[in-house]
Structure formats: structure tokens, C-alpha cells
Amino acid sequence: MNSGVKASTPTPARTDVRDRTARGDLIIGAVGAILVCLGSFGVGDPPRNTTTLADLGLSWITYGHGKNLFGIFFWLGVFSMVFAWVRLGRRIARGATDSPSVRTLQRWLLVWAAPLLVAVPVYSRDVYAYLAQGAVFGAGFNPYADGPAHHPGPLVDSMATVWATTTAPYGPFTMGLLRVVTEVTGDHVVAGILAVRLVLVPGLFLSLWAIPRLARHFGASPQAGLWLALFNPMVLIHLVAGPHVELLMAGVLTTGVVLVVTGRHVAGTAVLALAVSIKITAGIAVPFVLWIWLSHIRSRRPVTARDVIGVFAAIVGISVAVFGLWTLLVGLGFGWLTGLGWADVIINWFTIPTFVAHVVTLLAAPFVALNLQPVLEITRAIGSVVLAVTLVALWWRHRRDERDAVAGMAWAMLAVLLLEPSTLPWYYTWALAIAVAFTLPPWARATVVGVSTFMLIVFQPDDAIVFYKPVELTLAFLLAGLAAWSLLRPDPLRLGRFGRWAWGSERTETPDQPADGEDEVRKPEPAPGG
């Protein structure tokens, strides 16, 4: 594909100055990651019924003044990461000569991620559920039919009790991976956490490889793509320190998309099918491969009905073969379908159906007492129908060419986030991993900053939630709005010279030298679907 991007090679001196100037922001973020790691030992989600901290004489950090102190470390770390992320985003967005190169960003992303690999799990106890599901599988049960409670022990003790009797919603590749992990680590919870992170972290390396290539292919800034999807503190903390299986799925997903748009259709479809076998959500991208593949044929000659049938059959055949292979190897069949329904247990107002249910019960309160649950059943049923129609409409609407098809993927992922029964912060990586292909308008980037900051506050590191507490919720909205506004406007609090420095508003580039990338000059591109 000829994206019309003019390539240029930066001089070594220019690259060195650019990287050196931006290093302060990257160091602040790295220090923030270290503080998040340190603070997690006091306010995170440690294993239950273990005496490790007590044996080390450190139990004091989990209560009283010790917990307060480590809470300060944690939130100071979160602030530092968001602060550095916003400043970095301002540099990249304005095309400054001091914007770091892609290679520099890739190295520093690993520096930011490294402390989080050894942090106590934060914001969720899902990692314990992963281990418990792998253990129940290794004990001879079927995790698609039997909950972790069938194999009691330290792993089940540490997971969220609401999931102890539920079945696994993950694909066969994930379940096979988790079984291997628990067969190696047994009931050793800490070793299991570290092992899960090690088997998921290849997804981070795949993302570091794929995101710049996907952005370049469509004429977008690779630095902006890395900033949007990986340096995002919400993504990095949740996926690495969480950890969550989306870390692996997102890397495999973006790799598959890159292979498809660069003409390696068979390999790309196989990789996307592997992503589906990790988590079924990746399957949203597969139908759009049809339009990408046909657009590549159309660039050489007219497309015939035989081409459409052949490409459709190839996509279906490859996907079924790859997914079927993992299903046969793991030997659990298609029982994971039953586990998808357990998402209904999660209730938060971050999706439209759940938000509407809350509004309906609130407005009806002066007249009639409505229980939220039956209202939820109605709004979620309507949302599911609207979602199904929306996905089909998006697939058909975005069939013009490969760019249009990838935009359709991003919109489809966003539609799922908005219309499914429930959404959690790490789910947003589904859409962000594809959105890196486009140069988003300033308001869209600011929205990502605001939503990401909000999600880091309303979800607490110990798995608590505050989005039904008015004071904390108001504070979260104010801080998220400040973070979003600071991306768009220099010194939003009007703090003078310090404020201009803090928000990275001092321009260092000259008007006739708008450095913005490692090896290219960007042309403005429309947002997805534009």
C-alpha cells in the first residue's frame, strides 16, 4: 500500500538531542512505575492465607500507618506515570524536535513495564482465577463445566469468591497455557503469579513490534501509536501488574492485523485465529479480513465472484483449522461458550445498557420501586440485539478498502465495549490496539487520557470500586478532566512558568522543522471511518 508518506532519515545528532530532551519525561514515568510496584505491596491484592510478609517482618505495611504510607507511594506512582504520559503525548502530538524516536520509546516501555512484572497484583484478582482454572483443569476436571471450587486450595482461597463456582470463559490456547503454568508451579501462589506474567509478556513484545508497523502502514505516527496503546498507564498497570490475558491477546491480534494488511493473508488469518483461541473477543477482527484480502486483489485486477467465494472459504477454513487444532490438543471441546455468560455478574455503569438501567430505576424511584436486576435483564437484552445489528452493519459499511476495513475493526471493538453487559478497564485495549493505525483528532486523544485516568481512580488497587460513592466519583471526574484538558491546553491551571513546564507546553521546534517521527514526516490522516 502506498500511503503517501514521505520517508526521511534523521541525522544522528538530531536523534540524540531529541531523545536526550525527552528523557526526563521517560524517567519520571519509570520512577512512577517503581513507586506503583513498591506501593502495591501495601495496597494491592496479595494472596490470602499466606504468611510471607509476616515471615519477613513486613506485615505492618498492610494495615494502619504502614498501609497509608504505601498507599501514598502507589498513588504518587500513578500520578507520575499519568503526568509523564501526558507530557510525552504533548511532545508527540505537536511534532516537536525533542519527540523520542520509536526505538527509544520501545526501550523505555520495557523500563516502565519491568517493575510492574514483580508487583503484587493490583486492581483485580483475576490472576488467581487464572491459576485456579488451570489447576482445576490439571486435576482432571473440565474448567468449562466445573468451577475452581472443585479443587480447593491456596489458589481458590486467593481469587474473588464470586468466580469460585463459575466456569472459564477463555479459549483453548489460554486454558492449555494455564494448565502448564500450574503443573509447574503447583499451589505456590507467588510463583504462579510470576509464571503467568512470564507467559503473557510475549504479547508485550509482539505489540512493540506490530504497533509501529501498523501505524506506518496507514501513514500514522508510530510514536503516537506506542503512546496511545502501551505507555497508557491504565493499559500498562492493568495488563502487566494486573495481570490480564489481554496482554497476550492484544499482541497476537495486532500482529495478525499487520500480517494481513501487508499481504500475508494466510499467515495473518492464522495468527488472528490464534488470538481467538486466547480470547474470543479477537474474533471480531476476523470478518474484516475478507475486505482487506479482496481490496488487495482489486488493486491488481477486478474482483470476481470466484475470488469472493475463494477468499471467504480460505478465511473460514484457516480459522476453523487453527482454532480446531487447539481445541483438539487441549481436549475440552467448545464448553468455553457457556462461560461467556458469566460477564453478566459484573454490574457497572460503563456500558450503555447498564447505564440506562441505572437511569431508569433512578427516575422511577419517586413513583415506583424498581429492582435493578429485572431492569438490567431488559436493557441488556436490547443492548445485545443492538450490538449484533451494529456489528453486522459496521462489517458491511466498512468494505471499501483495507483502510476502511481496519477502521471498521476499531469501531466494532468500541461497539462491543459500549453495548456488552459489562466493561472493565483492561477491555479497552481491544479498541486501542487497532486505533493506533490512525491519526486520532485531539479531542479523541484527550478522551482516551480522560477515560484512562478515570478508570485508574474509580477502580482501586485492592479491587474495591468507588463509582457509586459521590465524593470519590466527583474527584475522579475532576482529575480525569484535568488530565484530558492538560493534553489540549498549555498550563490548564494557569500556574505560570512552572505550569508550562509541567504540562510540557514549551515548544522547542521551529515552524519549518516539525519533527514528529523516527524516520518519517506525517501527513494528517482522518480518524477511523473518516
Short mmCIF file of C-alpha atoms in Angstrom, two decimals:
data_model
loop_
_atom_site.label_atom_id
_atom_site.label_comp_id
_atom_site.label_asym_id
_atom_site.label_seq_id
_atom_site.Cartn_x
_atom_site.Cartn_y
_atom_site.Cartn_z
CA MET A 1 0.00 0.00 0.00
CA ASN A 2 1.27 3.45 -0.91
CA SER A 3 0.20 5.65 1.97
CA GLY A 4 1.75 8.79 0.51
CA VAL A 5 4.17 9.15 3.41
CA LYS A 6 7.48 10.74 2.55
CA ALA A 7 10.32 8.96 4.30
CA SER A 8 13.35 10.78 5.62
CA THR A 9 16.28 9.69 7.70
CA PRO A 10 17.05 11.73 10.83
CA THR A 11 20.63 12.72 11.40
CA PRO A 12 22.34 11.07 14.38
CA ALA A 13 22.79 14.46 16.07
CA ARG A 14 19.12 15.34 15.74
CA THR A 15 18.02 11.96 17.08
CA ASP A 16 20.41 12.21 20.02
CA VAL A 17 19.16 15.68 21.01
CA ARG A 18 15.55 14.62 20.58
CA ASP A 19 15.94 11.53 22.78
CA ARG A 20 18.00 13.32 25.40
CA THR A 21 15.45 16.12 25.77
CA ALA A 22 12.53 13.74 26.20
CA ARG A 23 14.41 11.52 28.62
CA GLY A 24 13.18 13.49 31.63
CA ASP A 25 9.57 12.54 30.92
CA LEU A 26 10.50 8.91 30.42
CA ILE A 27 12.49 8.85 33.67
CA ILE A 28 9.53 10.33 35.58
CA GLY A 29 7.31 7.57 34.24
CA ALA A 30 9.84 4.90 35.11
CA VAL A 31 10.12 6.23 38.68
CA GLY A 32 6.33 6.19 38.82
CA ALA A 33 6.27 2.53 37.81
CA ILE A 34 8.74 1.74 40.59
CA LEU A 35 6.53 3.55 43.11
CA VAL A 36 3.47 1.67 41.87
CA CYS A 37 5.36 -1.58 42.36
CA LEU A 38 6.50 -0.59 45.85
CA GLY A 39 3.08 0.66 46.87
CA SER A 40 1.37 -2.49 45.60
CA PHE A 41 2.88 -4.47 48.47
CA GLY A 42 0.81 -2.43 50.89
CA VAL A 43 -2.42 -1.72 48.99
CA GLY A 44 -2.57 -4.38 46.26
CA ASP A 45 -4.28 -7.77 46.08
CA PRO A 46 -1.83 -10.14 47.82
CA PRO A 47 -2.53 -13.87 48.15
CA ARG A 48 -4.83 -14.71 51.02
CA ASN A 49 -3.94 -17.09 53.84
CA THR A 50 -0.20 -16.74 53.28
CA THR A 51 2.39 -15.73 55.86
CA THR A 52 5.12 -14.50 53.52
CA LEU A 53 5.06 -10.86 54.65
CA ALA A 54 4.76 -11.87 58.31
CA ASP A 55 7.74 -14.23 57.96
CA LEU A 56 9.75 -11.35 56.53
CA GLY A 57 8.62 -8.99 59.29
CA LEU A 58 6.73 -6.81 56.80
CA SER A 59 3.12 -7.44 57.75
CA TRP A 60 2.96 -3.88 59.11
CA ILE A 61 2.78 -2.47 55.58
CA THR A 62 -0.68 -3.97 55.03
CA TYR A 63 -2.54 -2.11 57.79
CA GLY A 64 -2.61 1.15 59.74
CA HIS A 65 0.06 3.76 59.09
CA GLY A 66 2.11 1.31 57.05
CA LYS A 67 -0.71 0.81 54.60
CA ASN A 68 -1.30 4.55 54.41
CA LEU A 69 2.37 5.14 53.65
CA PHE A 70 2.44 2.53 50.89
CA GLY A 71 -0.83 3.92 49.57
CA ILE A 72 0.93 7.26 49.16
CA PHE A 73 3.71 5.51 47.25
CA PHE A 74 1.18 3.83 44.98
CA TRP A 75 -0.88 6.90 44.12
CA LEU A 76 2.22 9.06 43.73
CA GLY A 77 3.43 6.44 41.25
CA VAL A 78 0.13 6.51 39.35
CA PHE A 79 0.26 10.31 39.25
CA SER A 80 3.85 10.26 37.99
CA MET A 81 3.02 7.81 35.21
CA VAL A 82 -0.02 9.81 34.07
CA PHE A 83 1.97 13.06 34.36
CA ALA A 84 4.80 11.68 32.22
CA TRP A 85 2.34 10.10 29.76
CA VAL A 86 0.52 13.40 29.18
CA ARG A 87 3.77 15.34 28.74
CA LEU A 88 5.03 12.70 26.33
CA GLY A 89 1.76 12.86 24.42
CA ARG A 90 2.05 16.63 24.08
CA ARG A 91 5.54 16.30 22.60
CA ILE A 92 4.47 13.67 20.11
CA ALA A 93 1.23 15.41 19.13
CA ARG A 94 2.88 18.73 18.32
CA GLY A 95 5.65 17.05 16.29
CA ALA A 96 8.42 18.53 18.41
CA THR A 97 12.07 18.06 17.56
CA ASP A 98 12.52 16.61 21.04
CA SER A 99 10.00 13.81 20.49
CA PRO A 100 11.70 10.47 21.25
CA SER A 101 12.34 8.03 18.45
CA VAL A 102 10.44 4.78 18.05
CA ARG A 103 13.44 2.76 19.15
CA THR A 104 13.84 4.91 22.26
CA LEU A 105 10.17 4.50 23.12
CA GLN A 106 10.37 0.74 22.69
CA ARG A 107 13.31 0.52 25.08
CA TRP A 108 11.74 2.80 27.65
CA LEU A 109 8.42 0.98 27.51
CA LEU A 110 10.26 -2.09 28.76
CA VAL A 111 11.80 0.03 31.51
CA TRP A 112 8.34 1.18 32.59
CA ALA A 113 6.99 -2.37 32.46
CA ALA A 114 9.87 -4.08 34.32
CA PRO A 115 8.93 -3.04 37.91
CA LEU A 116 5.31 -4.00 37.27
CA LEU A 117 6.35 -7.57 36.50
CA VAL A 118 7.24 -8.10 40.16
CA ALA A 119 4.44 -6.04 41.72
CA VAL A 120 1.72 -7.53 43.88
CA PRO A 121 -1.38 -7.94 41.65
CA VAL A 122 -3.42 -4.73 41.62
CA TYR A 123 -6.93 -3.67 40.61
CA SER A 124 -8.12 -7.26 40.18
CA ARG A 125 -7.78 -10.81 41.48
CA ASP A 126 -8.16 -12.30 38.00
CA VAL A 127 -4.66 -13.77 38.05
CA TYR A 128 -5.68 -16.02 40.94
CA ALA A 129 -8.73 -17.10 38.94
CA TYR A 130 -6.43 -17.93 36.00
CA LEU A 131 -4.30 -20.12 38.25
CA ALA A 132 -7.30 -21.77 39.89
CA GLN A 133 -8.83 -22.57 36.49
CA GLY A 134 -5.53 -24.04 35.32
CA ALA A 135 -5.27 -26.09 38.50
CA VAL A 136 -8.79 -27.47 38.25
CA PHE A 137 -8.00 -28.47 34.65
CA GLY A 138 -4.78 -30.17 35.74
CA ALA A 139 -6.66 -32.02 38.50
CA GLY A 140 -8.78 -33.79 35.90
CA PHE A 141 -11.84 -31.55 35.88
CA ASN A 142 -13.23 -29.66 32.91
CA PRO A 143 -12.87 -25.90 33.61
CA TYR A 144 -15.61 -25.26 31.04
CA ALA A 145 -18.04 -27.27 33.19
CA ASP A 146 -16.50 -27.25 36.69
CA GLY A 147 -15.60 -24.13 38.67
CA PRO A 148 -12.31 -23.71 40.57
CA ALA A 149 -14.12 -24.62 43.82
CA HIS A 150 -13.94 -28.27 42.70
CA HIS A 151 -10.22 -28.16 43.51
CA PRO A 152 -9.89 -26.17 46.78
CA GLY A 153 -6.57 -24.83 47.94
CA PRO A 154 -4.46 -21.66 48.18
CA LEU A 155 -5.32 -20.63 44.63
CA VAL A 156 -9.07 -20.73 45.21
CA ASP A 157 -8.61 -19.01 48.58
CA SER A 158 -6.95 -16.05 46.86
CA MET A 159 -9.37 -15.50 43.97
CA ALA A 160 -12.53 -13.40 44.09
CA THR A 161 -15.18 -15.62 45.64
CA VAL A 162 -17.79 -14.62 43.06
CA TRP A 163 -15.86 -16.58 40.41
CA ALA A 164 -15.14 -19.68 42.52
CA THR A 165 -18.10 -21.61 41.11
CA THR A 166 -18.15 -20.12 37.60
CA THR A 167 -16.66 -21.74 34.52
CA ALA A 168 -13.80 -20.44 32.40
CA PRO A 169 -14.63 -18.07 29.51
CA TYR A 170 -11.21 -18.29 27.85
CA GLY A 171 -10.21 -20.04 24.65
CA PRO A 172 -8.42 -23.40 24.45
CA PHE A 173 -4.95 -21.91 23.96
CA THR A 174 -5.28 -19.93 27.19
CA MET A 175 -6.54 -22.92 29.14
CA GLY A 176 -3.71 -25.10 27.88
CA LEU A 177 -1.21 -22.40 28.85
CA LEU A 178 -2.67 -22.04 32.35
CA ARG A 179 -2.60 -25.79 32.88
CA VAL A 180 1.11 -25.88 32.02
CA VAL A 181 1.78 -22.99 34.42
CA THR A 182 0.01 -24.65 37.35
CA GLU A 183 1.63 -28.02 36.66
CA VAL A 184 5.00 -26.29 37.02
CA THR A 185 4.19 -24.03 39.99
CA GLY A 186 1.59 -26.17 41.79
CA ASP A 187 -0.11 -24.42 44.70
CA HIS A 188 2.72 -21.90 45.11
CA VAL A 189 0.72 -18.72 44.53
CA VAL A 190 3.59 -16.24 44.21
CA ALA A 191 5.47 -18.47 41.78
CA GLY A 192 2.24 -18.90 39.84
CA ILE A 193 1.73 -15.14 39.54
CA LEU A 194 5.25 -14.63 38.22
CA ALA A 195 4.85 -17.55 35.81
CA VAL A 196 1.58 -16.16 34.43
CA ARG A 197 3.28 -12.82 33.79
CA LEU A 198 6.15 -14.54 32.01
CA VAL A 199 3.84 -16.44 29.64
CA LEU A 200 1.79 -13.32 28.92
CA VAL A 201 4.67 -10.88 28.43
CA PRO A 202 5.44 -12.10 24.86
CA GLY A 203 2.26 -10.22 23.98
CA LEU A 204 4.02 -7.01 25.04
CA PHE A 205 6.95 -7.73 22.72
CA LEU A 206 4.57 -8.55 19.87
CA SER A 207 2.78 -5.24 20.44
CA LEU A 208 6.08 -3.37 20.43
CA TRP A 209 6.83 -4.96 17.04
CA ALA A 210 3.37 -4.66 15.49
CA ILE A 211 2.08 -1.25 16.59
CA PRO A 212 4.72 0.90 14.84
CA ARG A 213 4.32 -1.15 11.67
CA LEU A 214 0.54 -0.88 11.70
CA ALA A 215 0.76 2.88 12.22
CA ARG A 216 3.35 3.39 9.49
CA HIS A 217 1.37 1.30 7.02
CA PHE A 218 -1.51 3.77 7.20
CA GLY A 219 0.61 6.91 7.46
CA ALA A 220 0.09 7.48 11.17
CA SER A 221 2.80 8.25 13.70
CA PRO A 222 4.35 5.09 15.21
CA GLN A 223 5.32 7.11 18.28
CA ALA A 224 1.71 8.18 18.74
CA GLY A 225 0.62 4.56 18.43
CA LEU A 226 3.02 3.42 21.13
CA TRP A 227 1.97 6.34 23.32
CA LEU A 228 -1.74 5.62 22.88
CA ALA A 229 -1.79 1.85 23.41
CA LEU A 230 1.24 0.94 25.51
CA PHE A 231 2.53 3.91 27.50
CA ASN A 232 -1.04 4.46 28.66
CA PRO A 233 -0.77 3.87 32.45
CA MET A 234 -4.21 2.27 32.58
CA VAL A 235 -3.14 -0.29 29.99
CA LEU A 236 0.33 -0.88 31.38
CA ILE A 237 -0.65 -1.19 35.05
CA HIS A 238 -3.71 -3.36 34.42
CA LEU A 239 -2.16 -5.67 31.83
CA VAL A 240 1.29 -6.14 33.38
CA ALA A 241 0.75 -5.60 37.10
CA GLY A 242 -2.79 -6.96 36.95
CA PRO A 243 -2.02 -9.13 35.07
CA HIS A 244 -4.60 -9.94 32.39
CA VAL A 245 -4.75 -12.26 29.40
CA GLU A 246 -5.44 -9.21 27.18
CA LEU A 247 -1.70 -8.57 27.30
CA LEU A 248 -1.11 -11.66 25.17
CA MET A 249 -4.27 -11.34 23.10
CA ALA A 250 -3.61 -7.73 22.08
CA GLY A 251 -0.09 -8.54 20.91
CA VAL A 252 -1.23 -11.52 18.85
CA LEU A 253 -4.20 -9.54 17.49
CA THR A 254 -2.13 -6.59 16.25
CA THR A 255 0.47 -8.95 14.80
CA GLY A 256 -2.23 -10.74 12.83
CA VAL A 257 -3.65 -7.46 11.53
CA VAL A 258 -0.17 -6.30 10.44
CA LEU A 259 0.41 -9.54 8.54
CA VAL A 260 -2.96 -9.26 6.78
CA VAL A 261 -2.62 -5.62 5.70
CA THR A 262 0.90 -6.27 4.40
CA GLY A 263 -0.36 -9.02 2.11
CA ARG A 264 0.48 -12.12 4.13
CA HIS A 265 -3.15 -13.14 4.31
CA VAL A 266 -2.82 -16.81 5.19
CA ALA A 267 -0.30 -16.23 7.97
CA GLY A 268 -2.24 -13.23 9.26
CA THR A 269 -5.54 -15.12 9.36
CA ALA A 270 -3.85 -18.00 11.20
CA VAL A 271 -2.43 -15.58 13.78
CA LEU A 272 -5.82 -13.93 14.25
CA ALA A 273 -7.35 -17.38 14.78
CA LEU A 274 -4.70 -17.96 17.45
CA ALA A 275 -5.82 -14.68 19.09
CA VAL A 276 -9.40 -16.01 19.07
CA SER A 277 -8.21 -19.17 20.82
CA ILE A 278 -6.76 -16.90 23.52
CA LYS A 279 -9.93 -14.84 24.00
CA ILE A 280 -12.99 -14.96 21.80
CA THR A 281 -13.20 -11.15 21.52
CA ALA A 282 -10.42 -11.22 18.94
CA GLY A 283 -12.89 -12.91 16.61
CA ILE A 284 -14.44 -9.51 15.91
CA ALA A 285 -11.46 -8.73 13.66
CA VAL A 286 -11.64 -11.89 11.52
CA PRO A 287 -14.65 -10.99 9.28
CA PHE A 288 -12.94 -7.76 8.22
CA VAL A 289 -10.06 -9.79 6.74
CA LEU A 290 -12.39 -10.56 3.83
CA TRP A 291 -12.50 -6.92 2.75
CA ILE A 292 -8.75 -6.43 3.21
CA TRP A 293 -7.90 -9.51 1.17
CA LEU A 294 -10.33 -8.57 -1.61
CA SER A 295 -9.01 -4.99 -1.70
CA HIS A 296 -5.51 -6.34 -2.34
CA ILE A 297 -6.84 -8.43 -5.22
CA ARG A 298 -8.74 -5.38 -6.52
CA SER A 299 -5.52 -3.37 -6.61
CA ARG A 300 -4.20 -5.80 -9.25
CA ARG A 301 -7.34 -6.73 -11.22
CA PRO A 302 -11.14 -6.74 -10.99
CA VAL A 303 -12.60 -8.93 -8.25
CA THR A 304 -14.79 -11.81 -9.42
CA ALA A 305 -17.40 -13.88 -7.64
CA ARG A 306 -14.92 -16.72 -7.63
CA ASP A 307 -12.47 -14.52 -5.72
CA VAL A 308 -15.08 -13.67 -3.10
CA ILE A 309 -16.01 -17.32 -2.59
CA GLY A 310 -12.39 -18.45 -2.54
CA VAL A 311 -11.23 -15.81 -0.06
CA PHE A 312 -14.25 -16.39 2.19
CA ALA A 313 -13.62 -20.14 2.16
CA ALA A 314 -9.91 -19.62 2.91
CA ILE A 315 -10.62 -17.38 5.90
CA VAL A 316 -13.19 -19.77 7.33
CA GLY A 317 -11.02 -22.80 6.65
CA ILE A 318 -7.87 -21.34 8.20
CA SER A 319 -9.72 -20.03 11.25
CA VAL A 320 -11.53 -23.32 11.85
CA ALA A 321 -8.32 -25.31 11.35
CA VAL A 322 -6.27 -23.24 13.82
CA PHE A 323 -8.98 -22.95 16.45
CA GLY A 324 -9.94 -26.59 15.96
CA LEU A 325 -6.33 -27.70 16.35
CA TRP A 326 -6.01 -26.03 19.74
CA THR A 327 -9.42 -27.36 20.75
CA LEU A 328 -8.32 -30.90 19.92
CA LEU A 329 -4.94 -30.53 21.62
CA VAL A 330 -6.48 -29.21 24.83
CA GLY A 331 -9.38 -31.66 24.64
CA LEU A 332 -12.06 -29.53 26.26
CA GLY A 333 -14.41 -29.03 23.33
CA PHE A 334 -16.50 -25.87 22.99
CA GLY A 335 -17.60 -25.56 26.58
CA TRP A 336 -15.98 -22.11 26.82
CA LEU A 337 -19.17 -20.75 25.21
CA THR A 338 -21.06 -21.33 28.45
CA GLY A 339 -18.51 -19.28 30.38
CA LEU A 340 -19.12 -16.14 28.34
CA GLY A 341 -22.44 -15.52 30.08
CA TRP A 342 -20.82 -15.04 33.48
CA ALA A 343 -19.92 -11.47 32.49
CA ASP A 344 -23.49 -10.56 33.44
CA VAL A 345 -22.47 -10.92 37.09
CA ILE A 346 -20.42 -7.72 36.77
CA ILE A 347 -22.55 -4.61 37.22
CA ASN A 348 -21.12 -1.18 36.48
CA TRP A 349 -22.49 1.72 34.51
CA PHE A 350 -19.65 1.86 31.98
CA THR A 351 -21.77 0.26 29.25
CA ILE A 352 -24.87 1.80 27.74
CA PRO A 353 -27.33 -1.00 28.71
CA THR A 354 -26.25 -0.95 32.36
CA PHE A 355 -26.18 2.85 32.46
CA VAL A 356 -29.70 3.02 31.04
CA ALA A 357 -30.90 0.51 33.65
CA HIS A 358 -29.49 2.68 36.42
CA VAL A 359 -31.11 5.80 34.96
CA VAL A 360 -34.50 4.07 34.60
CA THR A 361 -34.52 2.86 38.21
CA LEU A 362 -33.37 6.29 39.43
CA LEU A 363 -36.05 8.22 37.50
CA ALA A 364 -38.75 5.75 38.56
CA ALA A 365 -37.79 5.87 42.25
CA PRO A 366 -40.20 8.70 43.23
CA PHE A 367 -43.12 6.79 41.70
CA VAL A 368 -42.38 3.07 41.91
CA ALA A 369 -39.68 0.89 43.45
CA LEU A 370 -37.95 -0.94 40.62
CA ASN A 371 -35.38 -3.61 41.34
CA LEU A 372 -32.26 -3.09 39.24
CA GLN A 373 -31.87 -6.74 38.23
CA PRO A 374 -35.07 -7.18 36.16
CA VAL A 375 -34.47 -3.81 34.51
CA LEU A 376 -30.94 -4.92 33.67
CA GLU A 377 -32.25 -8.06 32.02
CA ILE A 378 -34.37 -5.96 29.68
CA THR A 379 -31.78 -3.30 28.86
CA ARG A 380 -29.03 -5.87 28.37
CA ALA A 381 -31.25 -7.95 26.08
CA ILE A 382 -31.96 -4.86 23.99
CA GLY A 383 -28.25 -3.99 24.05
CA SER A 384 -27.33 -7.46 22.77
CA VAL A 385 -29.71 -7.10 19.82
CA VAL A 386 -28.43 -3.61 19.04
CA LEU A 387 -24.85 -4.87 19.29
CA ALA A 388 -25.47 -7.74 16.88
CA VAL A 389 -27.07 -5.40 14.34
CA THR A 390 -24.31 -2.82 14.83
CA LEU A 391 -21.53 -5.35 14.24
CA VAL A 392 -23.13 -6.59 11.02
CA ALA A 393 -23.76 -3.01 9.85
CA LEU A 394 -20.17 -1.98 10.60
CA TRP A 395 -18.82 -5.02 8.77
CA TRP A 396 -20.88 -4.25 5.67
CA ARG A 397 -20.32 -0.49 5.84
CA HIS A 398 -16.53 -0.74 6.06
CA ARG A 399 -15.86 -2.83 2.95
CA ARG A 400 -14.36 -0.20 0.63
CA ASP A 401 -10.65 -0.90 1.09
CA GLU A 402 -8.13 -2.09 3.66
CA ARG A 403 -8.02 1.22 5.50
CA ASP A 404 -11.80 1.27 5.73
CA ALA A 405 -11.83 -2.34 6.95
CA VAL A 406 -9.32 -1.67 9.73
CA ALA A 407 -11.37 1.37 10.77
CA GLY A 408 -14.36 -0.98 10.91
CA MET A 409 -12.43 -3.29 13.23
CA ALA A 410 -11.73 -0.41 15.63
CA TRP A 411 -15.34 0.77 15.61
CA ALA A 412 -16.58 -2.80 16.11
CA MET A 413 -14.32 -3.24 19.15
CA LEU A 414 -15.61 0.05 20.57
CA ALA A 415 -19.20 -1.02 19.92
CA VAL A 416 -18.64 -4.16 22.00
CA LEU A 417 -17.21 -2.06 24.84
CA LEU A 418 -20.24 0.21 24.82
CA LEU A 419 -23.03 -2.31 24.29
CA GLU A 420 -21.98 -5.52 26.04
CA PRO A 421 -23.36 -6.30 29.53
CA SER A 422 -20.25 -5.08 31.36
CA THR A 423 -16.90 -3.49 30.67
CA LEU A 424 -13.71 -3.45 32.72
CA PRO A 425 -10.71 -1.12 32.24
CA TRP A 426 -8.40 -3.63 30.56
CA TYR A 427 -11.05 -4.37 27.91
CA TYR A 428 -10.25 -1.01 26.30
CA THR A 429 -7.05 -2.49 24.91
CA TRP A 430 -9.22 -4.26 22.30
CA ALA A 431 -10.02 -0.97 20.58
CA LEU A 432 -6.77 0.87 21.34
CA ALA A 433 -4.67 -1.89 19.75
CA ILE A 434 -6.41 -1.26 16.41
CA ALA A 435 -6.87 2.51 16.72
CA VAL A 436 -3.09 3.01 16.51
CA ALA A 437 -3.46 2.71 12.72
CA PHE A 438 -4.99 6.18 12.58
CA THR A 439 -4.06 9.73 13.47
CA LEU A 440 -6.74 10.49 16.02
CA PRO A 441 -8.04 14.05 16.37
CA PRO A 442 -7.04 15.96 19.51
CA TRP A 443 -10.45 15.50 21.16
CA ALA A 444 -10.18 11.71 20.72
CA ARG A 445 -6.71 11.59 22.28
CA ALA A 446 -7.92 13.75 25.16
CA THR A 447 -10.89 11.43 25.63
CA VAL A 448 -8.53 8.45 25.89
CA VAL A 449 -6.49 10.32 28.52
CA GLY A 450 -9.60 11.26 30.48
CA VAL A 451 -11.18 7.80 30.41
CA SER A 452 -7.88 6.10 31.27
CA THR A 453 -7.24 8.40 34.23
CA PHE A 454 -10.82 7.99 35.44
CA MET A 455 -10.52 4.19 35.31
CA LEU A 456 -7.31 4.29 37.34
CA ILE A 457 -9.15 6.10 40.13
CA VAL A 458 -12.64 4.60 40.35
CA PHE A 459 -11.13 1.11 40.40
CA GLN A 460 -8.93 0.80 43.46
CA PRO A 461 -5.69 -1.21 43.72
CA ASP A 462 -7.22 -3.60 46.26
CA ASP A 463 -10.05 -4.50 43.84
CA ALA A 464 -12.50 -2.13 45.52
CA ILE A 465 -14.67 0.23 43.44
CA VAL A 466 -15.80 3.78 44.18
CA PHE A 467 -18.02 4.60 41.21
CA TYR A 468 -21.09 4.55 43.45
CA LYS A 469 -19.55 6.92 46.03
CA PRO A 470 -20.44 10.53 45.13
CA VAL A 471 -17.42 12.27 46.68
CA GLU A 472 -14.82 9.89 45.27
CA LEU A 473 -16.62 9.79 41.92
CA THR A 474 -16.65 13.58 41.67
CA LEU A 475 -12.95 13.70 42.49
CA ALA A 476 -12.25 11.10 39.80
CA PHE A 477 -14.18 13.12 37.21
CA LEU A 478 -12.31 16.31 38.13
CA LEU A 479 -8.87 14.70 37.99
CA ALA A 480 -9.68 12.88 34.75
CA GLY A 481 -10.96 16.09 33.20
CA LEU A 482 -7.79 17.92 34.27
CA ALA A 483 -5.61 15.22 32.71
CA ALA A 484 -7.60 15.33 29.46
CA TRP A 485 -7.62 19.13 29.31
CA SER A 486 -3.88 19.30 30.00
CA LEU A 487 -3.25 17.35 26.81
CA LEU A 488 -5.01 20.06 24.79
CA ARG A 489 -4.20 23.30 26.58
CA PRO A 490 -0.89 24.56 27.98
CA ASP A 491 -0.90 25.15 31.72
CA PRO A 492 -4.61 24.38 32.35
CA LEU A 493 -4.36 25.53 35.98
CA ARG A 494 -2.55 28.77 34.97
CA LEU A 495 0.41 28.16 37.23
CA GLY A 496 2.74 30.28 35.15
CA ARG A 497 6.19 29.13 34.15
CA PHE A 498 6.07 26.02 36.35
CA GLY A 499 2.73 25.04 34.82
CA ARG A 500 4.06 25.43 31.29
CA TRP A 501 6.98 23.19 32.17
CA ALA A 502 4.82 20.64 33.99
CA TRP A 503 2.43 20.20 31.09
CA GLY A 504 5.20 20.20 28.51
CA SER A 505 3.90 23.28 26.72
CA GLU A 506 7.19 24.96 25.87
CA ARG A 507 7.87 24.41 22.16
CA THR A 508 11.41 23.62 21.16
CA GLU A 509 10.92 23.02 17.45
CA THR A 510 10.98 25.67 14.75
CA PRO A 511 7.95 26.16 12.48
CA ASP A 512 9.80 24.93 9.41
CA GLN A 513 11.14 21.79 11.07
CA PRO A 514 8.21 19.82 12.55
CA ALA A 515 9.99 16.68 13.71
CA ASP A 516 7.44 14.04 14.60
CA GLY A 517 8.70 10.57 13.91
CA GLU A 518 11.79 8.43 13.93
CA ASP A 519 12.12 8.23 10.19
CA GLU A 520 9.12 9.89 8.57
CA VAL A 521 7.14 13.10 8.17
CA ARG A 522 3.46 12.58 8.89
CA LYS A 523 0.57 13.71 6.75
CA PRO A 524 -2.65 14.40 8.60
CA GLU A 525 -4.95 11.38 8.45
CA PRO A 526 -8.61 11.21 9.33
CA ALA A 527 -9.84 9.31 12.35
CA PRO A 528 -11.24 5.79 11.94
CA GLY A 529 -14.01 5.82 9.39
CA GLY A 530 -13.15 9.38 8.34
#
